[in-house]
Short mmCIF file of C-alpha atoms in Angstrom, two decimals:
data_model
loop_
_atom_site.label_atom_id
_atom_site.label_comp_id
_atom_site.label_asym_id
_atom_site.label_seq_id
_atom_site.Cartn_x
_atom_site.Cartn_y
_atom_site.Cartn_z
CA MET N 1 -73.01 8.34 20.30
CA SER N 2 -71.88 11.26 22.45
CA MET N 3 -68.24 11.96 23.31
CA ARG N 4 -68.90 10.84 26.90
CA ASP N 5 -70.38 7.54 25.70
CA ARG N 6 -67.38 7.02 23.46
CA VAL N 7 -64.97 7.68 26.32
CA LYS N 8 -66.97 5.32 28.56
CA ARG N 9 -66.93 2.61 25.92
CA GLN N 10 -63.19 3.02 25.40
CA ALA N 11 -62.66 2.84 29.16
CA LEU N 12 -64.74 -0.34 29.30
CA CYS N 13 -62.79 -1.93 26.45
CA LEU N 14 -59.50 -0.88 28.01
CA ALA N 15 -60.46 -2.19 31.43
CA ALA N 16 -61.84 -5.45 30.06
CA GLY N 17 -58.73 -5.95 27.97
CA MET N 18 -56.43 -5.19 30.88
CA LEU N 19 -58.41 -7.43 33.19
CA ALA N 20 -58.21 -10.28 30.69
CA GLY N 21 -54.49 -9.66 30.30
CA VAL N 22 -53.81 -9.57 34.01
CA ALA N 23 -56.04 -12.61 34.50
CA ALA N 24 -54.04 -14.50 31.92
CA MET N 25 -50.77 -13.44 33.56
CA ALA N 26 -52.19 -14.35 36.94
CA ALA N 27 -53.16 -17.85 35.86
CA ASP N 28 -50.14 -19.32 37.58
CA ALA N 29 -49.46 -16.38 39.90
CA GLY N 30 -50.83 -15.45 43.26
CA ILE N 31 -48.02 -16.99 45.27
CA VAL N 32 -45.63 -14.62 47.00
CA GLU N 33 -42.07 -15.51 46.20
CA GLY N 34 -39.30 -14.68 48.64
CA ALA N 35 -39.83 -13.04 51.97
CA PRO N 36 -43.34 -11.91 52.90
CA VAL N 37 -44.08 -8.20 52.54
CA ALA N 38 -45.93 -6.29 55.26
CA LEU N 39 -47.51 -3.44 53.32
CA ASP N 40 -49.32 -2.16 56.41
CA GLU N 41 -45.97 -1.59 58.11
CA SER N 42 -43.91 -0.45 55.15
CA GLY N 43 -46.65 1.59 53.53
CA PHE N 44 -47.32 1.68 49.79
CA ALA N 45 -48.32 3.93 46.94
CA LEU N 46 -51.52 3.03 45.11
CA LYS N 47 -51.06 4.08 41.51
CA LEU N 48 -54.12 5.36 39.65
CA PRO N 49 -54.95 3.76 36.30
CA ALA N 50 -54.37 5.94 33.26
CA ASN N 51 -58.12 6.26 32.73
CA ASP N 52 -59.90 7.84 35.69
CA ALA N 53 -63.44 6.55 34.98
CA VAL N 54 -64.38 3.50 37.06
CA VAL N 55 -65.90 0.69 35.01
CA TYR N 56 -69.32 -0.58 36.07
CA ARG N 57 -71.21 -3.18 34.07
CA GLY N 58 -74.10 -5.60 34.44
CA LEU N 59 -73.24 -9.16 35.40
CA VAL N 60 -73.73 -11.31 32.32
CA ASN N 61 -74.50 -15.00 31.98
CA TYR N 62 -73.12 -16.77 28.90
CA ASP N 63 -74.67 -20.18 29.65
CA LYS N 64 -77.17 -19.79 26.81
CA ALA N 65 -74.68 -18.22 24.39
CA GLY N 66 -73.64 -20.04 21.22
CA GLY N 67 -75.25 -21.50 18.16
CA PRO N 68 -76.98 -24.84 17.78
CA ALA N 69 -75.34 -28.01 16.54
CA GLY N 70 -76.05 -29.09 12.98
CA ALA N 71 -74.66 -30.05 9.61
CA PHE N 72 -73.53 -27.32 7.24
CA LEU N 73 -73.39 -27.81 3.48
CA TYR N 74 -70.37 -26.16 1.88
CA PRO N 75 -70.89 -24.83 -1.66
CA VAL N 76 -67.87 -26.50 -3.26
CA GLY N 77 -68.96 -26.14 -6.89
CA THR N 78 -66.23 -26.87 -9.41
CA ALA N 79 -63.43 -25.56 -7.20
CA GLY N 80 -62.81 -28.95 -5.52
CA LEU N 81 -60.73 -29.11 -2.33
CA ALA N 82 -59.70 -25.47 -2.57
CA GLY N 83 -63.36 -24.48 -2.75
CA LEU N 84 -64.13 -26.61 0.29
CA LEU N 85 -61.31 -25.01 2.30
CA VAL N 86 -62.43 -21.51 1.29
CA GLY N 87 -65.99 -22.46 2.25
CA ILE N 88 -64.87 -23.71 5.69
CA ALA N 89 -62.73 -20.61 6.30
CA THR N 90 -65.60 -18.30 5.34
CA HIS N 91 -68.00 -20.26 7.54
CA GLY N 92 -65.53 -20.05 10.45
CA THR N 93 -65.16 -16.29 10.07
CA LEU N 94 -68.92 -15.79 9.97
CA VAL N 95 -69.53 -18.01 13.01
CA GLU N 96 -66.78 -16.31 15.02
CA ALA N 97 -68.15 -12.87 14.15
CA GLY N 98 -71.61 -14.07 15.18
CA LYS N 99 -70.29 -15.38 18.51
CA ASN N 100 -68.53 -12.10 19.30
CA SER N 101 -71.56 -10.10 18.29
CA GLU N 102 -73.76 -12.27 20.53
CA LYS N 103 -71.43 -11.76 23.50
CA THR N 104 -71.51 -7.98 22.93
CA ARG N 105 -75.30 -8.08 22.69
CA LEU N 106 -75.58 -10.07 25.94
CA GLN N 107 -73.23 -7.64 27.73
CA ASN N 108 -75.18 -4.64 26.43
CA GLU N 109 -78.42 -6.24 27.64
CA ALA N 110 -76.85 -6.97 31.03
CA ASP N 111 -75.58 -3.39 31.33
CA LYS N 112 -79.17 -2.10 31.30
CA VAL N 113 -79.45 -3.04 34.98
CA LEU N 114 -77.26 0.01 35.69
CA THR N 115 -79.27 2.49 33.62
CA PRO N 116 -80.93 4.21 36.62
CA PHE N 117 -77.53 4.77 38.24
CA ARG N 118 -75.60 6.01 35.21
CA PRO N 119 -75.59 9.68 36.31
CA VAL N 120 -74.02 8.60 39.62
CA LEU N 121 -71.60 6.13 38.09
CA ASP N 122 -70.44 8.60 35.46
CA GLY N 123 -69.09 10.75 38.28
CA MET N 124 -67.28 7.87 39.99
CA THR N 125 -63.53 8.22 39.49
CA HIS N 126 -60.65 5.97 40.46
CA ARG N 127 -59.23 8.83 42.51
CA ILE N 128 -62.38 8.99 44.67
CA LEU N 129 -62.81 5.23 44.83
CA MET N 130 -59.23 4.47 45.79
CA GLY N 131 -58.84 7.42 48.14
CA GLU N 132 -62.02 6.57 50.07
CA GLY N 133 -61.28 2.85 49.84
CA LEU N 134 -57.93 3.37 51.55
CA GLN N 135 -59.59 5.47 54.25
CA ARG N 136 -61.94 2.57 54.95
CA LEU N 137 -58.94 0.24 55.05
CA GLY N 138 -57.76 1.87 58.26
CA VAL N 139 -54.12 2.39 57.25
CA PRO N 140 -54.37 5.83 55.61
CA ALA N 141 -51.12 7.10 57.06
CA LYS N 142 -49.15 4.29 55.47
CA ALA N 143 -50.81 4.34 52.07
CA ARG N 144 -51.37 7.08 49.52
CA VAL N 145 -52.79 7.42 46.04
CA ILE N 146 -50.44 8.61 43.30
CA ASP N 147 -51.08 9.60 39.68
CA ALA N 148 -50.43 7.19 36.84
CA ASN N 149 -47.30 9.08 35.79
CA GLU N 150 -46.11 9.96 39.31
CA SER N 151 -43.12 8.19 40.84
CA ALA N 152 -42.75 7.10 44.45
CA ASP N 153 -40.46 5.14 46.73
CA GLY N 154 -41.13 1.79 48.41
CA TRP N 155 -43.84 -0.54 47.27
CA ILE N 156 -46.10 0.35 44.36
CA VAL N 157 -49.54 -1.22 43.97
CA GLU N 158 -51.24 -0.97 40.60
CA SER N 159 -54.93 -1.70 40.64
CA LEU N 160 -57.59 -1.96 37.98
CA PRO N 161 -61.03 -2.46 39.52
CA VAL N 162 -64.05 -3.49 37.47
CA PHE N 163 -67.46 -3.55 39.17
CA SER N 164 -70.49 -5.57 38.12
CA MET N 165 -74.04 -5.50 39.43
CA THR N 166 -76.11 -8.67 39.53
CA GLN N 167 -79.26 -8.66 37.41
CA ASP N 168 -81.44 -8.74 40.54
CA ARG N 169 -79.47 -5.72 41.87
CA GLY N 170 -78.91 -7.66 45.09
CA ALA N 171 -75.12 -7.47 44.99
CA LEU N 172 -72.08 -5.71 43.60
CA VAL N 173 -69.12 -7.77 42.43
CA LEU N 174 -65.61 -6.36 42.22
CA GLU N 175 -62.83 -7.88 40.15
CA ASN N 176 -59.64 -6.06 41.03
CA ALA N 177 -56.55 -6.85 38.95
CA LEU N 178 -53.54 -6.11 41.14
CA LEU N 179 -49.83 -5.80 40.58
CA VAL N 180 -47.27 -5.15 43.33
CA TYR N 181 -43.63 -4.27 42.76
CA ALA N 182 -40.80 -2.35 44.36
CA ALA N 183 -40.39 1.16 42.93
CA SER N 184 -36.71 0.39 42.43
CA ASP N 185 -37.46 -2.75 40.42
CA PRO N 186 -40.72 -2.31 38.48
CA SER N 187 -39.94 -5.07 35.97
CA ASN N 188 -39.91 -7.70 38.70
CA PRO N 189 -43.43 -7.98 40.20
CA ARG N 190 -43.66 -9.30 43.73
CA TYR N 191 -47.32 -10.20 43.40
CA ARG N 192 -49.80 -10.30 40.58
CA ASN N 193 -53.32 -11.57 40.86
CA VAL N 194 -57.01 -10.82 40.62
CA VAL N 195 -58.98 -10.35 43.83
CA LYS N 196 -62.71 -10.82 43.43
CA VAL N 197 -65.16 -9.67 46.09
CA VAL N 198 -68.88 -10.46 46.04
CA SER N 199 -70.79 -8.07 48.29
CA ASN N 200 -73.17 -9.18 50.99
CA LEU N 201 -76.81 -9.41 49.91
CA HIS N 202 -78.74 -6.14 49.67
CA ASP N 203 -82.29 -7.29 50.23
CA ASP N 204 -84.29 -4.06 50.08
CA ALA N 205 -87.74 -4.29 48.49
CA ASP N 206 -86.90 -1.38 46.17
CA LEU N 207 -83.27 -1.84 45.21
CA GLU N 208 -83.33 0.94 42.62
CA SER N 209 -84.13 3.45 45.35
CA HIS N 210 -81.83 1.64 47.78
CA TRP N 211 -78.76 2.09 45.59
CA GLY N 212 -79.75 5.39 44.02
CA ALA N 213 -80.84 7.32 47.14
CA ASP N 214 -78.81 10.38 48.23
CA GLU N 215 -77.10 10.61 44.85
CA GLY N 216 -76.02 7.01 44.93
CA LYS N 217 -74.50 7.15 48.43
CA ARG N 218 -74.91 3.40 49.07
CA LEU N 219 -73.55 2.48 45.67
CA LYS N 220 -70.47 4.63 46.22
CA GLU N 221 -69.94 3.45 49.79
CA GLU N 222 -70.35 -0.23 48.93
CA SER N 223 -67.91 0.18 46.02
CA GLU N 224 -65.39 1.76 48.39
CA ARG N 225 -65.89 -1.03 50.97
CA LEU N 226 -65.36 -3.73 48.36
CA PHE N 227 -62.28 -1.97 47.03
CA GLY N 228 -60.83 -1.52 50.54
CA HIS N 229 -61.55 -5.19 51.30
CA SER N 230 -59.76 -6.28 48.12
CA ILE N 231 -56.67 -4.28 49.15
CA ARG N 232 -56.83 -5.84 52.61
CA LEU N 233 -56.92 -9.31 51.02
CA LEU N 234 -53.94 -8.33 48.89
CA MET N 235 -52.00 -7.25 51.98
CA GLN N 236 -52.84 -10.52 53.75
CA ALA N 237 -51.77 -12.54 50.72
CA LEU N 238 -48.46 -10.69 50.62
CA GLN N 239 -47.83 -11.39 54.28
CA ALA N 240 -48.70 -15.08 54.05
CA ARG N 241 -45.85 -17.56 54.20
CA PRO N 242 -45.90 -20.38 51.67
CA SER N 243 -47.39 -23.50 53.20
CA ASP N 244 -46.19 -27.06 52.64
CA GLN N 245 -49.66 -28.38 53.39
CA THR N 246 -51.80 -29.26 50.39
CA GLN N 247 -55.17 -27.58 50.70
CA VAL N 248 -58.21 -29.64 49.81
CA GLU N 249 -60.21 -28.43 46.81
CA LYS N 250 -63.96 -28.43 47.19
CA THR N 251 -66.98 -26.77 45.65
CA PHE N 252 -68.06 -23.78 47.73
CA ARG N 253 -71.61 -22.52 47.61
CA TYR N 254 -72.18 -18.83 48.10
CA ILE N 255 -74.78 -16.20 47.33
CA GLU N 256 -74.41 -13.60 44.61
CA GLY N 257 -77.39 -11.30 44.95
CA LYS N 258 -80.35 -13.61 45.48
CA GLU N 259 -78.85 -16.42 43.42
CA GLN N 260 -76.79 -19.30 44.66
CA ARG N 261 -73.41 -19.71 42.98
CA MET N 262 -70.63 -22.25 43.27
CA GLU N 263 -66.87 -22.06 42.95
CA ARG N 264 -64.27 -24.82 43.01
CA ALA N 265 -61.58 -23.57 45.34
CA GLN N 266 -59.43 -23.99 48.44
CA LEU N 267 -60.47 -22.36 51.69
CA VAL N 268 -58.19 -19.59 52.91
CA ARG N 269 -60.28 -18.44 55.87
CA GLU N 270 -63.88 -18.08 57.01
CA ASN N 271 -65.55 -15.65 59.41
CA CYS N 272 -68.61 -13.41 59.77
CA GLY N 273 -70.59 -15.54 57.32
CA ARG N 274 -68.03 -14.99 54.58
CA ALA N 275 -65.22 -17.08 53.15
CA VAL N 276 -61.99 -16.16 51.44
CA ILE N 277 -61.12 -18.83 48.90
CA LYS N 278 -58.44 -19.46 46.32
CA THR N 279 -59.94 -20.40 42.96
CA LEU N 280 -58.62 -22.84 40.37
CA ARG N 281 -57.17 -19.85 38.49
CA GLY N 282 -55.31 -18.83 41.66
CA TRP N 283 -57.55 -15.77 42.15
CA LEU N 284 -58.52 -14.76 45.65
CA MET N 285 -62.27 -14.55 46.15
CA SER N 286 -64.23 -13.22 49.10
CA VAL N 287 -67.83 -14.45 49.11
CA PRO N 288 -70.90 -14.42 51.36
CA LEU N 289 -71.61 -18.04 52.24
CA ARG N 290 -74.93 -19.69 51.57
CA GLN N 291 -76.79 -20.07 54.81
CA SER N 292 -80.38 -20.01 55.91
CA ALA N 293 -79.62 -17.80 58.92
CA PRO N 294 -78.26 -14.26 58.47
CA PRO N 295 -74.56 -13.73 59.18
CA PRO N 296 -73.59 -13.19 62.82
CA GLN N 297 -74.42 -9.66 63.95
CA SER N 298 -71.64 -9.44 66.49
CA PRO N 299 -69.71 -6.13 66.60
CA GLU N 300 -66.75 -7.61 64.77
CA CYS N 301 -69.04 -8.51 61.83
CA SER N 302 -71.05 -5.30 61.43
CA GLY N 303 -70.49 -1.91 59.84
CA GLU N 304 -67.17 -1.65 58.05
CA MET N 305 -66.33 -5.10 59.33
CA ALA N 306 -69.14 -6.62 57.26
CA TYR N 307 -66.14 -7.40 55.07
CA PRO N 308 -63.85 -8.75 57.76
CA ALA N 309 -60.11 -9.03 57.68
CA MET K 1 -100.46 -26.83 -6.69
CA LYS K 2 -100.19 -25.25 -3.24
CA SER K 3 -102.65 -27.72 -1.74
CA LEU K 4 -100.63 -30.60 -3.26
CA PHE K 5 -97.47 -29.35 -1.52
CA ALA K 6 -99.39 -28.94 1.75
CA ALA K 7 -100.76 -32.49 1.49
CA VAL K 8 -97.30 -33.94 0.80
CA ALA K 9 -95.79 -31.95 3.68
CA LEU K 10 -98.53 -33.18 6.02
CA MET K 11 -98.00 -36.81 4.95
CA VAL K 12 -94.25 -36.55 5.44
CA SER K 13 -94.62 -34.98 8.89
CA VAL K 14 -97.18 -37.59 9.95
CA LEU K 15 -94.90 -40.37 8.75
CA LEU K 16 -91.86 -38.95 10.48
CA THR K 17 -93.54 -38.11 13.79
CA GLY K 18 -95.44 -41.37 13.77
CA CYS K 19 -92.19 -43.31 13.76
CA ALA K 20 -90.76 -41.65 16.85
CA SER K 21 -92.26 -41.87 20.30
CA PRO K 22 -92.71 -38.45 21.86
CA PRO K 23 -90.26 -37.55 24.63
CA GLN K 24 -91.52 -37.97 28.16
CA THR K 25 -92.62 -34.60 29.47
CA PRO K 26 -91.93 -33.61 33.10
CA VAL K 27 -94.26 -35.01 35.74
CA SER K 28 -94.38 -32.94 38.93
CA LEU K 29 -93.87 -34.74 42.20
CA LYS K 30 -97.27 -34.80 43.88
CA SER K 31 -97.35 -33.63 47.47
CA GLU K 32 -99.19 -36.78 48.58
CA VAL K 33 -96.17 -38.84 47.47
CA LEU K 34 -94.11 -37.02 50.08
CA THR K 35 -96.38 -37.88 53.00
CA ALA K 36 -95.31 -40.27 55.71
CA LYS K 37 -97.93 -42.83 54.71
CA THR K 38 -96.34 -43.57 51.35
CA PRO K 39 -95.23 -47.14 50.82
CA LYS K 40 -91.66 -48.31 50.80
CA VAL K 41 -89.53 -46.50 48.22
CA GLY K 42 -86.23 -47.71 46.76
CA VAL K 43 -83.66 -45.24 45.45
CA ALA K 44 -81.44 -46.53 42.64
CA MET K 45 -78.91 -45.09 40.24
CA THR K 46 -77.72 -46.24 36.87
CA ALA K 47 -73.95 -46.61 36.35
CA LEU K 48 -72.27 -43.22 36.05
CA PRO K 49 -71.11 -42.31 32.54
CA LYS K 50 -67.47 -41.60 31.78
CA VAL K 51 -66.58 -37.92 32.07
CA ASP K 52 -65.80 -36.99 28.49
CA THR K 53 -66.19 -34.47 25.65
CA GLN K 54 -68.73 -34.58 22.85
CA PHE K 55 -69.05 -32.49 19.71
CA PRO K 56 -72.69 -32.53 18.55
CA GLY K 57 -73.06 -31.34 14.98
CA ALA K 58 -69.64 -32.56 13.85
CA GLY K 59 -71.60 -35.14 11.90
CA CYS K 60 -69.35 -36.39 9.11
CA LEU K 61 -66.36 -38.60 9.90
CA LEU K 62 -63.89 -35.95 8.77
CA CYS K 63 -65.73 -33.26 10.78
CA LEU K 64 -65.56 -35.42 13.91
CA ALA K 65 -61.88 -36.16 13.34
CA ALA K 66 -61.18 -32.44 12.92
CA ALA K 67 -63.19 -31.56 16.06
CA SER K 68 -61.43 -34.30 18.08
CA LEU K 69 -58.03 -33.09 16.93
CA THR K 70 -58.81 -29.43 17.62
CA ASN K 71 -60.04 -30.24 21.12
CA GLN K 72 -57.42 -32.88 21.94
CA SER K 73 -55.98 -31.16 25.03
CA LEU K 74 -59.47 -30.32 26.30
CA THR K 75 -60.57 -33.95 25.97
CA ALA K 76 -57.42 -35.18 27.71
CA HIS K 77 -58.12 -32.86 30.64
CA VAL K 78 -61.87 -33.50 30.87
CA GLN K 79 -61.21 -37.25 31.04
CA THR K 80 -59.17 -36.66 34.23
CA LEU K 81 -62.10 -34.98 36.02
CA LYS K 82 -63.74 -37.01 38.78
CA HIS K 83 -67.32 -37.91 39.56
CA GLU K 84 -66.45 -36.80 43.09
CA ASP K 85 -69.30 -37.76 45.44
CA LEU K 86 -71.90 -38.15 42.70
CA ALA K 87 -72.25 -41.87 43.44
CA GLN K 88 -73.52 -40.86 46.90
CA LEU K 89 -76.45 -38.97 45.37
CA LYS K 90 -78.87 -41.88 45.88
CA ALA K 91 -77.91 -42.06 49.58
CA ASP K 92 -78.30 -38.28 49.90
CA LEU K 93 -81.71 -38.41 48.24
CA ALA K 94 -82.82 -41.33 50.45
CA LYS K 95 -81.85 -39.28 53.51
CA VAL K 96 -83.83 -36.28 52.24
CA MET K 97 -86.83 -38.58 51.72
CA ARG K 98 -86.45 -40.14 55.18
CA ASP K 99 -86.26 -36.64 56.69
CA LYS K 100 -89.63 -36.03 55.03
CA GLY K 101 -90.98 -39.12 56.77
CA MET K 102 -90.81 -41.46 53.79
CA ASP K 103 -89.69 -45.07 54.11
CA ALA K 104 -86.76 -44.85 51.71
CA THR K 105 -84.06 -47.43 51.15
CA VAL K 106 -80.96 -47.31 48.96
CA ILE K 107 -80.55 -49.92 46.23
CA ASP K 108 -76.82 -50.62 46.35
CA GLU K 109 -76.27 -52.17 42.92
CA PRO K 110 -76.24 -49.98 39.80
CA LEU K 111 -79.49 -50.31 37.87
CA ASP K 112 -79.22 -51.33 34.21
CA VAL K 113 -82.40 -49.89 32.75
CA ALA K 114 -81.60 -51.08 29.22
CA LYS K 115 -81.82 -54.70 30.38
CA LEU K 116 -85.41 -54.29 31.53
CA PRO K 117 -88.13 -55.34 29.06
CA LYS K 118 -89.83 -52.64 26.99
CA PHE K 119 -93.17 -51.37 28.25
CA ASP K 120 -95.69 -50.29 25.64
CA SER K 121 -98.41 -47.97 26.79
CA LYS K 122 -100.68 -45.69 24.82
CA VAL K 123 -101.35 -43.74 27.99
CA PRO K 124 -98.88 -40.95 28.83
CA ASN K 125 -96.71 -40.85 31.94
CA PHE K 126 -95.76 -44.51 32.06
CA ALA K 127 -92.13 -45.68 32.11
CA ARG K 128 -90.77 -46.91 28.76
CA GLN K 129 -89.19 -49.95 30.43
CA ASP K 130 -91.06 -52.41 32.57
CA PHE K 131 -89.88 -51.88 36.14
CA THR K 132 -92.62 -53.96 37.78
CA SER K 133 -90.39 -57.02 38.26
CA LEU K 134 -88.21 -54.94 40.62
CA LYS K 135 -91.04 -54.78 43.18
CA ALA K 136 -90.33 -58.32 44.31
CA LYS K 137 -86.59 -58.15 43.71
CA TYR K 138 -85.98 -55.13 45.95
CA GLY K 139 -89.05 -55.42 48.19
CA VAL K 140 -90.20 -51.88 47.48
CA ASP K 141 -93.46 -50.41 46.19
CA LYS K 142 -91.99 -47.48 44.31
CA LEU K 143 -88.60 -46.91 42.79
CA VAL K 144 -86.81 -43.61 42.34
CA VAL K 145 -84.29 -43.86 39.52
CA ILE K 146 -81.43 -41.39 39.05
CA GLN K 147 -80.23 -41.85 35.49
CA ILE K 148 -77.24 -39.70 34.54
CA THR K 149 -76.48 -40.11 30.86
CA ALA K 150 -73.72 -37.58 30.12
CA LEU K 151 -71.07 -35.72 32.11
CA GLY K 152 -68.18 -33.62 30.91
CA ALA K 153 -67.90 -30.89 28.28
CA TRP K 154 -69.83 -30.51 25.05
CA ARG K 155 -69.16 -28.14 22.20
CA ASN K 156 -71.69 -27.62 19.43
CA TYR K 157 -70.43 -27.74 15.86
CA ALA K 158 -71.84 -26.95 12.45
CA SER K 159 -69.85 -29.54 10.49
CA TYR K 160 -66.22 -28.31 10.80
CA ILE K 161 -66.81 -25.08 12.72
CA PRO K 162 -67.55 -24.77 16.48
CA THR K 163 -70.65 -22.63 16.97
CA GLU K 164 -70.05 -22.10 20.69
CA ASP K 165 -67.40 -22.29 23.38
CA PRO K 166 -67.32 -25.64 25.22
CA LYS K 167 -69.71 -25.95 28.13
CA ALA K 168 -69.78 -28.28 31.11
CA VAL K 169 -72.78 -30.61 30.90
CA PHE K 170 -74.85 -32.77 33.24
CA MET K 171 -77.59 -34.66 31.44
CA GLY K 172 -80.02 -37.31 32.53
CA SER K 173 -83.26 -37.66 34.40
CA GLY K 174 -84.77 -38.49 37.75
CA TYR K 175 -88.05 -40.35 38.02
CA MET K 176 -90.24 -42.32 40.38
CA VAL K 177 -91.99 -45.44 39.11
CA ASN K 178 -95.01 -46.95 40.82
CA LEU K 179 -94.06 -50.61 40.62
CA ALA K 180 -97.69 -51.72 40.87
CA ASP K 181 -98.54 -50.45 37.37
CA ASN K 182 -95.31 -48.89 35.97
CA SER K 183 -96.78 -45.35 36.06
CA LEU K 184 -94.61 -42.34 36.71
CA ASP K 185 -95.20 -40.43 39.96
CA TRP K 186 -92.38 -38.05 39.06
CA TYR K 187 -90.28 -37.41 35.99
CA GLN K 188 -87.64 -34.69 35.79
CA PRO K 189 -85.44 -34.41 32.70
CA ILE K 190 -82.10 -32.78 33.47
CA ASP K 191 -80.17 -30.86 30.82
CA LEU K 192 -77.68 -28.52 32.47
CA ARG K 193 -75.00 -26.63 30.57
CA LYS K 194 -72.61 -24.20 32.20
CA SER K 195 -70.12 -21.99 30.43
CA ALA K 196 -66.71 -21.10 31.80
CA ASP K 197 -66.49 -17.84 33.68
CA GLN K 198 -64.69 -15.48 31.27
CA LYS K 199 -62.28 -17.36 28.99
CA TRP K 200 -62.32 -21.15 28.59
CA ASP K 201 -59.22 -21.91 26.49
CA GLU K 202 -56.65 -22.25 29.26
CA PRO K 203 -54.69 -25.46 28.64
CA PRO K 204 -53.51 -27.67 30.16
CA LYS K 205 -55.71 -27.41 33.28
CA PHE K 206 -58.65 -25.41 31.86
CA PRO K 207 -59.51 -23.87 35.26
CA GLY K 208 -62.56 -21.99 33.97
CA LEU K 209 -64.16 -25.02 32.38
CA THR K 210 -63.11 -27.28 35.27
CA ASN K 211 -64.84 -24.88 37.64
CA ALA K 212 -67.94 -24.99 35.41
CA TYR K 213 -67.85 -28.82 35.53
CA TYR K 214 -67.88 -28.91 39.33
CA GLN K 215 -70.59 -26.24 39.35
CA VAL K 216 -72.77 -28.30 37.03
CA LEU K 217 -72.22 -31.39 39.22
CA GLU K 218 -73.68 -29.51 42.18
CA MET K 219 -76.52 -28.13 40.06
CA GLY K 220 -77.32 -31.65 38.86
CA LYS K 221 -77.44 -32.98 42.40
CA ASP K 222 -79.75 -30.11 43.36
CA ALA K 223 -82.02 -30.84 40.38
CA VAL K 224 -82.55 -34.37 41.71
CA THR K 225 -83.04 -33.57 45.40
CA LYS K 226 -84.84 -30.21 45.22
CA PRO K 227 -88.33 -31.59 44.36
CA PHE K 228 -88.17 -33.74 47.52
CA ILE K 229 -87.02 -30.87 49.74
CA GLN K 230 -89.81 -28.45 48.81
#
């Protein structure tokens, strides 16, 4: 394994671990406490993660993961109950190791979908992604990117984006773990959540060429759009006032690549053939809705606004 | 010596397989069934099962007790999950069939298949219970049965040890019986299992697994209606 592969793998582990950690912390978060914050008016500093390599992986399906059911005979021998307990503990360790190894294998298999784009993705840094993403957000004057160890005044936004590509290469999915706090009070987060964005369908006949053309221009641009959209959703969530009305939970159907997916959630808003929903974990999700007709092609739904505010 | 072992193995396998009737294999819905000239079709459902957990493979009493104890909070949560609009599935399917031009009617009462007499047939693709008496009872020529047998979350075990993370399940079958001769015009076994997105062990509300449960409900409904839409 080359040094670059090792660094990539470490970045992936770090990002996955951080995402899991933030997701766990965000399980009951997502609600702004106190007065709403208007980041577009006040401005903010977007802090770069310590590792500059952006994580891309293949979208994995664990539905078939796991071993079969069945009886297991424990070799007790003459050791009695102690032998049985040792046998069960050993069995448990082996099964757990097998489960972890299977999940790693499935992820490695899923990651192969990105193989043709690795040269492009290896050059994708958080600095480029976040800088360009903010440009696409349309509030560049009020927001700036700062280094991981740089200090700033006002509101600080920490972001850890992880991108996945569907196995049919029809969509990119961003999971962006976000943390917002005042620079003067970093130990007291104002907002902490994961914002997930599923891209619109890319339906080109040759998706490898589609994403890879012009040194991965579309892949980079779509990543920047999704990132910018996730920051916009964060800003809207921070500005929202808590509502007394109980939102109805329902199962939303949406498309992820060419596949139909479902998510149990509450509707936040819907326009341009997309919905913003709040999941059972409290995450914000922006998804292209399932529909037989293409999304409206009105000016407010095309170009950069394909991911509307 | 080898041929003796082979003969014994063959005898044992013949004895074992001879005792069990083979599972019904899927029967595709024929396009002619979907034409407007088909006779009157009833759409019935069996009673919905309780939403619950199961731990296949935790075979011994102590294993099952250990699995139940380990997954106590999961079971308590899964038992609070709703069927939602699943009971409306027969009405939804009847509407799909009517949209296709079929003369479909909903059978309001839950169908208790186990109470029907057994139907022995050496010919494949016949229902295992005798549905023919329902022709006069419901005034229909064919009966579509939606039989959901398990809903909730299952976790495979090898005795005391879980071999997988819990998964949301929707199990059952959908089939159409020709009430003139008890033959099957359609048979679709349904065995859907959906894992939680990312982690599953999030008590007390288990949002990942709860999401998977509602996903599998939708997938189950699609599995029943899709053959009639195409």
